Amino acid sequence: MSDEATTTFEQSLRGRLVRPSHPDYDDVRKLYNGMIDKRPRLIARCVNVADVITAVNFGRDNGLLIAIRGGAHNGPGLASVDDGLVIDLSLMKGVRVDPEKRTVRVESGCTSGDVDHATHPFRLAVPFGIVSTTGVPGLTLGGGTGYLTRQYGLTIDNLFEADVVLADGRFVTASQTQNPDLLWALRGGGGNFGVVTSFLFQAHPVSQVYAGPIFWDAAHARAIMRAYRDFLPNAPEELGAFVGLKTFPSTDPFPRDHWGKRACAVISSYNGSAEDGEKAISPLLKALPAPVFNWMGAMPFPAIQRLFDPFFPKGLQWYWKGDFVKSLPDEVIDTHIAQAAKAPSELSLMHLYPIDGAVHRVGKDATAWAARDATWSMVIAGIDAEPKKAGDLKQWARGYWEAVHPYNLEGAYVNFMMDDEGDARIRATYGDNYKRLAAIKHKYDANNVFRVNQNVKPASS
Ligand SMILES: Cc1cc2nc3c(=O)[nH]c(=O)nc-3n(C[C@H](O)[C@H](O)[C@H](O)COP(=O)(O)OP(=O)(O)OC[C@H]3O[C@@H](n4cnc5c(N)ncnc54)[C@H](O)[C@@H]3O)c2cc1C
């Protein structure tokens, strides 16, 4: 790759090309997960589709490994690559709401908070995740779970259309009528198929919600997890409620006498009035001892979406393990509690996010996401600010996962995997859909130009 070629590339971009010698390089290359430290050769900060096409062509023609960057929240840092080219979309922030059709066109630099901000004045929302700084593209292409999932499905179940720059530089639209196989693959198949420059989503009526966390002392964890397990299948789908094994944060406004002690929490959002929300959660609460606090209350939907943002600033150390979970027998609940008690830091957690309700009404082969029979997406996350803790976080998450995995399904949400899971795990995640995904990968990216991801290998290789 000659200097001349790089200069020509730089001059053809409307956005900036950041090289290692640039004063902003260290800042721009930083990822959300502080455990990952990658040094790309070039970062193309694209501002429009033309920049993306130019960047894909340059990377491919010069044999560079290409990473695609949206919100940079990916656990193993697959939004960057050592010595390769990062196609950084984070400056592409356009959002356009069509209140009549209830659709939203979202450019790939948006976080879920950017979209909530744009849709809320229209009393609409798209189902995204539970932390508003998470990028829309990575979350969507992996599947997308959050508070609205039980009622309105995964994020991909609300994806109608995507604009994509393919490995050969062509710009195409994926929809039910144009390249429908590509749309099928994008709905859960990750960043394997091209660079998505914008998404068209279905939005839903969501405005005020009854939402917030309820925390108990961990001594009650067994009763809470059992009651939650039995309660969830019959709970109204307007109620998105996940259970977590956590620690009371040592900070205000949490009660001081509980700071740093182990906790079990149910964190919920009911899409509707406070009165209906209280009614929806009350069968669970009636079955349980009084919590240390119940901070559920009426709030605008974007408020619950960003409630936990301050606890998870950019730059913490993260190590994740996930699984799809179909059922929670009593014995695995006990295993969870024993493993969670060994958490190496206050922020480390286990969450079980519900993926029932509307998710189960979509066929296993209707999208790339095959786990339509799972009840929860589990994540075990070792998290801490201190880089020296990295080894402890990994060891704890791996040990915890090994203890509970035999009770779970084979695969996991691709967005809750690091990059050390291996090919068999990715195949298990996609199950019977893997073969079709590999064939579509061959059609759109036969040379595996886009392989810095949870990689689906092109069928013929
Ligand atoms: C604090 C936190 C909370 C989270 N909560 C949730 C949650 O509630 N629900 C949930 O579902 N997930 C959640 N996640 C996981 C999240 O979905 C993933 O981390 C996801 O990768 C984030 O998307 P991103 O755009 O920020 O990713 P990035 O790191 O920017 O990209 C990740 C990968 O996605 C692909 N990609 C990104 N942009 C594009 C594009 N435009 N075109 C093609 N491929 C692309 C690439 O393969 C890239 O390597 C959470 C993560 C964090 C850190």
Coordinates of C-alpha atoms and ligand atoms in Angstrom, one line a residue:
M1 CA 0.0 0.0 0.0
S2 CA 1.8 3.1 -1.2
D3 CA 1.7 6.5 0.6
E4 CA 0.4 7.9 -2.7
A5 CA -2.6 5.5 -2.7
T6 CA -3.4 6.4 0.9
T7 CA -3.2 10.1 0.1
T8 CA -5.5 9.7 -2.8
F9 CA -7.9 7.7 -0.5
E10 CA -7.7 10.5 2.1
Q11 CA -8.5 13.2 -0.5
S12 CA -11.5 11.3 -1.8
L13 CA -13.2 11.2 1.6
R14 CA -15.5 13.9 2.9
G15 CA -14.8 12.5 6.4
R16 CA -11.3 12.3 8.0
L17 CA -8.7 9.6 7.6
V18 CA -6.9 9.1 11.0
R19 CA -3.4 7.6 10.9
P20 CA -1.2 6.6 13.8
S21 CA 0.7 9.9 13.5
H22 CA -2.5 11.9 13.9
P23 CA -2.8 13.7 17.4
D24 CA -6.3 12.3 17.7
Y25 CA -5.3 8.7 16.9
D26 CA -5.3 7.4 20.4
D27 CA -8.6 9.0 21.3
V28 CA -10.3 7.9 18.1
R29 CA -9.1 4.3 18.2
K30 CA -10.4 3.8 21.8
L31 CA -13.2 1.2 22.2
Y32 CA -15.9 0.9 24.8
N33 CA -14.3 -2.1 26.4
G34 CA -11.1 -0.9 28.1
M35 CA -9.7 -4.5 28.0
I36 CA -9.2 -4.3 24.3
D37 CA -6.3 -2.2 22.9
K38 CA -6.1 -2.4 19.1
R39 CA -3.9 -0.3 16.8
P40 CA -5.4 0.0 13.3
R41 CA -3.3 1.2 10.4
L42 CA -6.1 3.6 9.2
I43 CA -9.4 4.8 10.6
A44 CA -11.8 6.2 8.0
R45 CA -14.3 8.4 9.7
C46 CA -17.0 8.2 7.1
V47 CA -19.7 10.9 6.9
N48 CA -21.8 9.5 4.0
V49 CA -22.4 6.5 1.8
A50 CA -19.8 7.7 -0.8
D51 CA -17.1 7.6 1.9
V52 CA -18.1 4.1 2.9
I53 CA -18.0 2.8 -0.7
T54 CA -14.5 4.5 -1.1
A55 CA -13.3 2.9 2.1
V56 CA -14.5 -0.6 1.3
N57 CA -12.9 -0.4 -2.2
F58 CA -9.6 0.9 -0.7
G59 CA -9.5 -1.7 2.0
R60 CA -10.3 -4.6 -0.3
D61 CA -7.9 -3.5 -3.1
N62 CA -5.1 -3.1 -0.7
G63 CA -5.6 -6.4 1.1
L64 CA -6.3 -4.7 4.5
L65 CA -8.3 -6.4 7.1
I66 CA -11.5 -4.4 7.5
A67 CA -13.4 -3.7 10.8
I68 CA -16.7 -2.0 10.8
R69 CA -17.4 0.4 13.7
G70 CA -20.8 1.6 14.9
G71 CA -21.2 2.4 18.6
A72 CA -17.9 0.5 19.4
H73 CA -19.7 -1.4 22.3
N74 CA -18.8 -4.8 21.0
G75 CA -17.4 -7.0 23.9
P76 CA -14.3 -8.3 22.1
G77 CA -13.7 -5.1 20.2
L78 CA -14.6 -6.3 16.8
A79 CA -15.2 -2.7 15.8
S80 CA -11.4 -2.4 15.4
V81 CA -8.5 -4.4 14.0
D82 CA -4.7 -4.4 14.5
D83 CA -2.9 -3.1 11.5
G84 CA -6.0 -2.9 9.3
L85 CA -8.7 -0.4 8.2
V86 CA -11.5 0.7 10.5
I87 CA -14.6 1.9 8.7
D88 CA -15.9 4.2 11.4
L89 CA -19.6 5.1 10.9
S90 CA -20.1 6.8 14.3
L91 CA -20.4 10.3 12.7
M92 CA -23.3 9.3 10.6
K93 CA -26.1 10.3 12.9
G94 CA -29.2 10.9 10.8
V95 CA -32.6 9.8 12.1
R96 CA -35.9 10.5 10.3
V97 CA -39.2 9.5 11.9
D98 CA -42.3 9.0 9.7
P99 CA -45.1 9.4 12.3
E100 CA -47.8 8.4 9.8
K101 CA -46.2 5.1 8.8
R102 CA -44.6 4.7 12.2
T103 CA -41.2 4.0 10.7
V104 CA -37.8 5.3 11.5
R105 CA -34.8 5.6 9.1
V106 CA -31.6 5.4 11.1
E107 CA -28.0 6.0 10.0
S108 CA -25.4 3.6 11.3
G109 CA -23.6 6.1 13.7
C110 CA -26.6 6.3 15.9
T111 CA -26.8 4.9 19.4
S112 CA -30.1 3.7 20.7
G113 CA -30.3 6.9 22.8
D114 CA -30.1 8.9 19.6
V115 CA -33.1 7.0 18.2
D116 CA -35.2 7.2 21.4
H117 CA -34.6 11.0 21.5
A118 CA -35.9 11.3 17.9
T119 CA -39.0 9.0 18.3
H120 CA -40.1 10.0 21.8
P121 CA -41.8 13.3 20.8
F122 CA -44.0 11.2 18.4
R123 CA -44.8 8.8 21.3
L124 CA -43.0 6.0 19.4
A125 CA -40.1 3.7 20.1
V126 CA -38.1 0.9 18.4
P127 CA -37.1 -2.1 20.6
F128 CA -33.4 -1.7 21.4
G129 CA -31.2 -2.6 24.5
I130 CA -31.1 -1.4 28.0
V131 CA -28.1 1.0 27.9
S132 CA -28.6 4.0 25.6
T133 CA -25.0 4.5 24.6
T134 CA -25.0 1.1 22.7
G135 CA -24.7 1.4 18.9
V136 CA -27.7 0.6 16.8
P137 CA -25.9 -1.3 14.0
G138 CA -24.0 -3.9 16.0
L139 CA -27.0 -4.4 18.4
T140 CA -29.4 -4.7 15.5
L141 CA -27.3 -7.0 13.3
G142 CA -26.8 -9.4 16.2
G143 CA -30.5 -9.5 17.1
G144 CA -31.3 -6.9 19.8
T145 CA -33.0 -7.5 23.1
G146 CA -34.5 -5.0 25.6
Y147 CA -37.5 -4.0 27.6
L148 CA -39.9 -3.9 24.6
T149 CA -38.8 -7.4 23.3
R150 CA -41.7 -9.4 24.9
Q151 CA -44.3 -7.1 23.4
Y152 CA -42.7 -6.1 20.0
G153 CA -40.0 -8.7 19.4
L154 CA -36.3 -8.5 18.8
T155 CA -34.8 -5.4 17.1
I156 CA -34.4 -7.5 13.9
D157 CA -38.1 -8.4 14.0
N158 CA -38.7 -4.7 13.5
L159 CA -36.2 -4.2 10.7
F160 CA -37.8 -3.7 7.3
E161 CA -35.0 -2.6 5.1
A162 CA -31.3 -1.8 5.2
D163 CA -28.9 0.0 2.8
V164 CA -25.7 -1.9 2.4
V165 CA -22.3 -1.4 0.8
L166 CA -21.2 -4.9 -0.3
A167 CA -17.6 -6.3 -0.4
D168 CA -17.3 -5.4 -4.1
G169 CA -18.3 -1.8 -3.4
R170 CA -21.8 -2.1 -4.8
F171 CA -24.6 -0.2 -2.9
V172 CA -27.8 -2.2 -2.5
T173 CA -31.0 -2.2 -0.6
A174 CA -32.1 -5.3 1.3
S175 CA -35.9 -5.5 1.8
Q176 CA -38.7 -8.0 1.3
T177 CA -38.7 -7.1 -2.4
Q178 CA -35.0 -6.3 -3.1
N179 CA -32.4 -8.8 -2.1
P180 CA -34.6 -10.5 0.4
D181 CA -32.0 -13.1 1.1
L182 CA -29.7 -10.4 2.3
L183 CA -32.3 -8.9 4.6
W184 CA -32.9 -12.4 6.1
A185 CA -29.2 -12.7 6.8
L186 CA -28.8 -9.2 8.3
R187 CA -31.6 -10.1 10.7
G188 CA -29.2 -11.7 13.2
G189 CA -26.3 -12.7 11.1
G190 CA -24.0 -9.8 12.3
G191 CA -21.6 -7.7 10.3
N192 CA -20.8 -10.6 7.9
F193 CA -22.5 -9.4 4.7
G194 CA -21.6 -5.8 4.1
V195 CA -21.5 -2.3 5.7
V196 CA -25.0 -1.2 6.6
T197 CA -25.2 2.5 6.1
S198 CA -28.8 2.9 7.3
F199 CA -31.7 0.9 8.7
L200 CA -35.5 1.2 8.3
F201 CA -37.4 0.2 11.5
Q202 CA -40.9 -0.3 12.5
A203 CA -41.7 1.9 15.6
H204 CA -44.4 1.3 18.1
P205 CA -46.6 3.3 20.4
V206 CA -44.5 3.8 23.6
S207 CA -44.4 7.0 25.6
Q208 CA -44.7 6.9 29.4
V209 CA -43.7 3.7 31.1
Y210 CA -43.8 2.3 34.7
A211 CA -40.3 1.2 35.2
G212 CA -37.2 0.9 37.4
P213 CA -35.2 -1.5 39.6
I214 CA -36.3 -3.5 42.6
F215 CA -33.4 -4.9 44.8
W216 CA -33.4 -7.5 47.5
D217 CA -30.7 -8.8 49.7
A218 CA -29.0 -11.8 48.0
A219 CA -30.2 -14.0 50.9
H220 CA -33.6 -14.1 49.1
A221 CA -32.1 -14.9 45.6
R222 CA -33.4 -18.4 45.5
A223 CA -37.0 -17.4 46.2
I224 CA -36.8 -14.5 43.8
M225 CA -35.4 -16.4 40.9
R226 CA -37.9 -19.2 41.3
A227 CA -40.8 -16.8 41.6
Y228 CA -39.6 -14.8 38.7
R229 CA -39.2 -18.0 36.6
D230 CA -42.8 -19.1 37.3
F231 CA -44.2 -15.5 37.0
L232 CA -42.7 -14.5 33.6
P233 CA -44.6 -16.8 31.2
N234 CA -48.0 -15.5 32.3
A235 CA -47.0 -11.9 32.8
P236 CA -48.5 -9.4 30.3
E237 CA -46.2 -8.8 27.4
E238 CA -46.2 -5.1 28.1
L239 CA -43.9 -6.0 31.0
G240 CA -40.3 -6.4 30.1
A241 CA -38.6 -7.7 33.3
F242 CA -35.1 -9.2 33.7
V243 CA -33.6 -10.8 36.8
G244 CA -30.0 -10.2 37.8
L245 CA -27.5 -11.3 40.4
K246 CA -25.6 -8.2 41.3
T247 CA -24.1 -6.1 44.1
F248 CA -25.6 -3.0 45.7
P249 CA -23.6 -0.1 44.3
S250 CA -21.5 1.7 46.9
T251 CA -22.8 5.1 45.9
D252 CA -25.8 7.4 46.6
P253 CA -28.8 7.0 46.3
F254 CA -28.4 3.3 47.3
P255 CA -28.9 2.6 51.0
R256 CA -25.6 2.9 52.8
D257 CA -26.0 -0.1 55.0
H258 CA -26.2 -2.3 51.8
W259 CA -23.3 -0.8 49.9
G260 CA -21.1 -3.5 48.4
K261 CA -23.4 -6.4 49.6
R262 CA -24.7 -9.0 47.2
A263 CA -28.1 -8.4 45.7
C264 CA -30.8 -10.0 43.6
A265 CA -32.7 -7.6 41.4
V266 CA -35.6 -7.5 39.0
I267 CA -35.4 -4.6 36.6
S268 CA -38.6 -3.8 34.6
S269 CA -40.4 -1.6 32.3
Y270 CA -44.1 -1.8 31.7
N271 CA -45.3 -0.1 28.6
G272 CA -48.4 1.7 29.9
S273 CA -49.8 3.5 32.9
A274 CA -48.4 3.2 36.5
E275 CA -51.7 1.7 37.6
D276 CA -51.6 -1.1 35.0
G277 CA -47.8 -1.5 35.6
E278 CA -48.3 -2.0 39.3
K279 CA -51.0 -4.5 38.6
A280 CA -48.7 -6.4 36.2
I281 CA -45.8 -6.8 38.6
S282 CA -47.8 -7.3 41.8
P283 CA -48.2 -11.1 41.5
L284 CA -44.4 -11.4 41.6
L285 CA -44.0 -9.0 44.5
K286 CA -46.8 -10.6 46.6
A287 CA -44.9 -13.9 46.4
L288 CA -41.7 -12.4 47.8
P289 CA -40.3 -10.7 51.0
A290 CA -40.2 -7.0 51.1
P291 CA -37.4 -5.6 48.9
V292 CA -34.6 -3.3 50.2
F293 CA -36.0 -0.8 47.7
N294 CA -38.6 -0.7 44.9
W295 CA -37.8 2.3 42.7
M296 CA -40.4 1.6 40.0
G297 CA -42.2 4.7 39.0
A298 CA -43.8 6.5 36.0
M299 CA -41.3 8.0 33.6
P300 CA -40.8 8.8 29.9
F301 CA -39.4 5.7 28.1
P302 CA -36.0 7.3 27.2
A303 CA -35.5 7.8 31.0
I304 CA -35.5 4.0 31.8
Q305 CA -33.4 3.5 28.6
R306 CA -30.6 5.6 30.0
L307 CA -31.1 5.0 33.7
F308 CA -28.0 2.7 33.9
D309 CA -25.7 4.6 31.6
P310 CA -23.8 6.3 34.4
F311 CA -22.8 3.0 35.9
F312 CA -21.2 1.9 32.6
P313 CA -19.0 4.6 31.3
K314 CA -16.6 4.0 28.4
G315 CA -13.3 2.4 29.3
L316 CA -14.2 -0.2 31.9
Q317 CA -12.8 -3.7 31.7
W318 CA -15.4 -6.2 30.3
Y319 CA -15.3 -9.9 29.8
W320 CA -18.6 -11.6 28.7
K321 CA -20.0 -15.1 28.4
G322 CA -23.5 -15.8 27.3
D323 CA -26.0 -18.6 26.6
F324 CA -29.5 -19.0 25.4
V325 CA -31.6 -20.5 28.3
K326 CA -34.8 -22.4 27.8
S327 CA -35.7 -23.3 31.4
L328 CA -34.4 -22.6 34.9
P329 CA -34.6 -25.8 37.0
D330 CA -34.2 -25.3 40.8
E331 CA -30.7 -26.8 40.8
V332 CA -29.3 -24.3 38.2
I333 CA -30.7 -21.5 40.2
D334 CA -28.6 -22.7 43.2
T335 CA -25.6 -23.0 40.9
H336 CA -26.2 -19.4 39.7
I337 CA -26.3 -18.1 43.3
A338 CA -23.2 -20.0 44.3
Q339 CA -21.2 -18.7 41.3
A340 CA -22.5 -15.1 41.5
A341 CA -21.4 -15.0 45.2
K342 CA -17.8 -15.3 43.9
A343 CA -18.0 -12.1 41.7
P344 CA -14.6 -10.4 41.6
S345 CA -16.0 -6.8 41.6
E346 CA -19.0 -4.7 42.4
L347 CA -20.0 -4.2 38.8
S348 CA -19.8 -7.8 37.8
L349 CA -23.2 -9.3 37.1
M350 CA -25.4 -12.0 35.7
H351 CA -28.6 -11.0 33.8
L352 CA -31.3 -13.1 32.3
Y353 CA -33.1 -11.1 29.6
P354 CA -36.5 -12.4 28.5
I355 CA -36.8 -13.4 24.8
D356 CA -40.3 -14.9 24.9
G357 CA -43.7 -13.4 23.9
A358 CA -43.5 -11.8 20.5
V359 CA -40.1 -13.4 19.8
H360 CA -41.7 -16.8 19.9
R361 CA -44.3 -15.9 17.3
V362 CA -41.6 -15.6 14.6
G363 CA -40.5 -18.8 12.9
K364 CA -37.1 -20.3 13.6
D365 CA -36.2 -19.9 9.9
A366 CA -37.9 -16.6 9.3
T367 CA -34.7 -14.7 10.2
A368 CA -31.1 -15.7 10.9
W369 CA -31.8 -15.7 14.6
A370 CA -32.6 -19.4 15.3
A371 CA -33.2 -19.4 19.1
R372 CA -37.0 -18.8 18.9
D373 CA -37.6 -21.4 21.6
A374 CA -35.3 -19.9 24.2
T375 CA -36.9 -18.1 27.1
W376 CA -33.9 -15.9 28.1
S377 CA -30.6 -14.6 26.8
M378 CA -28.2 -14.9 29.7
V379 CA -25.1 -12.8 30.1
I380 CA -22.4 -13.2 32.7
A381 CA -20.2 -10.1 32.6
G382 CA -17.0 -9.5 34.6
I383 CA -16.7 -5.7 34.8
D384 CA -14.3 -3.4 36.7
A385 CA -12.5 -0.1 36.2
E386 CA -9.1 -1.6 37.2
P387 CA -7.1 -3.1 34.3
K388 CA -5.2 -5.3 36.8
K389 CA -8.5 -7.1 37.5
A390 CA -8.7 -8.3 33.9
G391 CA -7.5 -11.8 34.8
D392 CA -9.9 -12.2 37.7
L393 CA -12.9 -11.0 35.6
K394 CA -12.1 -13.6 32.9
Q395 CA -11.6 -16.4 35.3
W396 CA -14.8 -15.7 37.2
A397 CA -17.0 -15.4 34.1
R398 CA -15.5 -18.6 32.5
G399 CA -15.9 -20.6 35.7
Y400 CA -19.5 -19.4 36.2
W401 CA -20.4 -20.2 32.6
E402 CA -18.9 -23.7 32.8
A403 CA -21.0 -24.4 35.9
V404 CA -24.3 -23.3 34.3
H405 CA -23.8 -24.1 30.6
P406 CA -24.8 -27.8 30.9
Y407 CA -28.3 -26.6 31.8
N408 CA -28.5 -24.2 28.8
L409 CA -28.9 -24.4 25.1
E410 CA -25.8 -24.8 23.0
G411 CA -25.7 -21.4 21.4
A412 CA -25.6 -17.8 22.7
Y413 CA -26.5 -14.3 21.6
V414 CA -23.6 -13.4 19.3
N415 CA -23.4 -10.0 21.0
F416 CA -22.7 -11.6 24.3
M417 CA -19.7 -13.5 23.0
M418 CA -16.0 -12.6 23.2
D419 CA -13.8 -13.7 20.2
D420 CA -12.6 -16.9 21.9
E421 CA -15.7 -19.1 21.5
G422 CA -14.7 -20.9 18.3
D423 CA -16.5 -21.8 15.1
A424 CA -18.6 -24.6 16.6
R425 CA -20.2 -22.2 19.0
I426 CA -21.2 -19.8 16.2
R427 CA -22.6 -22.8 14.2
A428 CA -24.6 -23.9 17.3
T429 CA -26.0 -20.4 17.7
Y430 CA -27.4 -20.3 14.2
G431 CA -28.4 -24.0 14.3
D432 CA -30.2 -25.1 11.1
N433 CA -29.9 -21.5 9.7
Y434 CA -26.1 -21.7 9.5
K435 CA -26.0 -23.4 6.2
R436 CA -28.3 -20.8 4.6
L437 CA -26.2 -18.0 6.2
A438 CA -23.0 -19.5 4.8
A439 CA -24.6 -19.7 1.3
I440 CA -25.7 -16.1 1.5
K441 CA -22.2 -15.1 2.7
H442 CA -20.8 -16.8 -0.3
K443 CA -23.1 -14.9 -2.6
Y444 CA -22.4 -11.5 -1.1
D445 CA -18.8 -11.9 0.3
A446 CA -17.2 -15.0 -1.2
N447 CA -13.7 -13.8 -0.2
N448 CA -14.7 -13.1 3.4
V449 CA -13.6 -9.5 3.1
F450 CA -15.8 -8.9 6.2
R451 CA -14.3 -11.3 8.7
V452 CA -13.6 -9.2 11.7
N453 CA -16.8 -10.3 13.4
Q454 CA -18.5 -13.5 14.7
N455 CA -17.6 -15.0 11.4
V456 CA -19.8 -17.0 9.1
K457 CA -17.5 -18.7 6.6
P458 CA -18.6 -18.5 2.9
A459 CA -20.2 -21.8 2.0
S460 CA -17.6 -23.0 -0.5
S461 CA -14.5 -22.4 1.7
Ligands
LIG1 C1 -23.1 -1.7 28.4 C2 -23.7 -2.6 27.3 C3 -25.0 -2.9 27.4 C4 -25.6 -3.8 26.4 N1 -26.9 -4.1 26.5 C5 -27.5 -4.8 25.5 C6 -28.9 -5.0 25.4 O1 -29.6 -4.6 26.3 N2 -29.4 -5.7 24.4 C7 -28.6 -6.2 23.4 O2 -29.2 -6.8 22.5 N3 -27.3 -6.0 23.4 C8 -26.7 -5.3 24.4 N4 -25.4 -5.1 24.4 C9 -24.5 -5.8 23.4 C10 -24.5 -5.0 22.1 O3 -25.6 -5.4 21.3 C11 -23.2 -5.3 21.4 O4 -22.1 -4.8 22.2 C12 -23.1 -4.6 20.0 O5 -22.0 -5.1 19.3 C13 -23.1 -3.1 20.1 O6 -23.3 -2.5 18.9 P1 -22.3 -1.3 18.4 O7 -22.8 -0.7 17.1 O8 -22.0 -0.4 19.5 O9 -21.1 -2.3 18.1 P2 -19.6 -2.1 17.4 O10 -18.6 -2.5 18.4 O11 -19.5 -0.7 16.8 O12 -19.7 -3.1 16.2 C14 -19.8 -4.5 16.6 C15 -19.8 -5.3 15.3 O13 -21.0 -5.1 14.6 C16 -20.8 -5.1 13.2 N5 -21.2 -3.8 12.7 C17 -21.3 -2.6 13.4 N6 -21.7 -1.7 12.6 C18 -22.0 -2.2 11.4 C19 -22.5 -1.8 10.2 N7 -22.9 -0.5 10.0 N8 -22.6 -2.7 9.2 C20 -22.3 -3.9 9.3 N9 -21.7 -4.4 10.5 C21 -21.6 -3.6 11.5 C22 -19.4 -5.4 13.0 O14 -19.2 -6.8 12.8 C23 -18.7 -5.0 14.3 O15 -17.6 -5.7 14.6 C24 -24.8 -4.3 25.4 C25 -23.4 -4.0 25.3 C26 -22.9 -3.1 26.3 C27 -21.4 -2.8 26.3

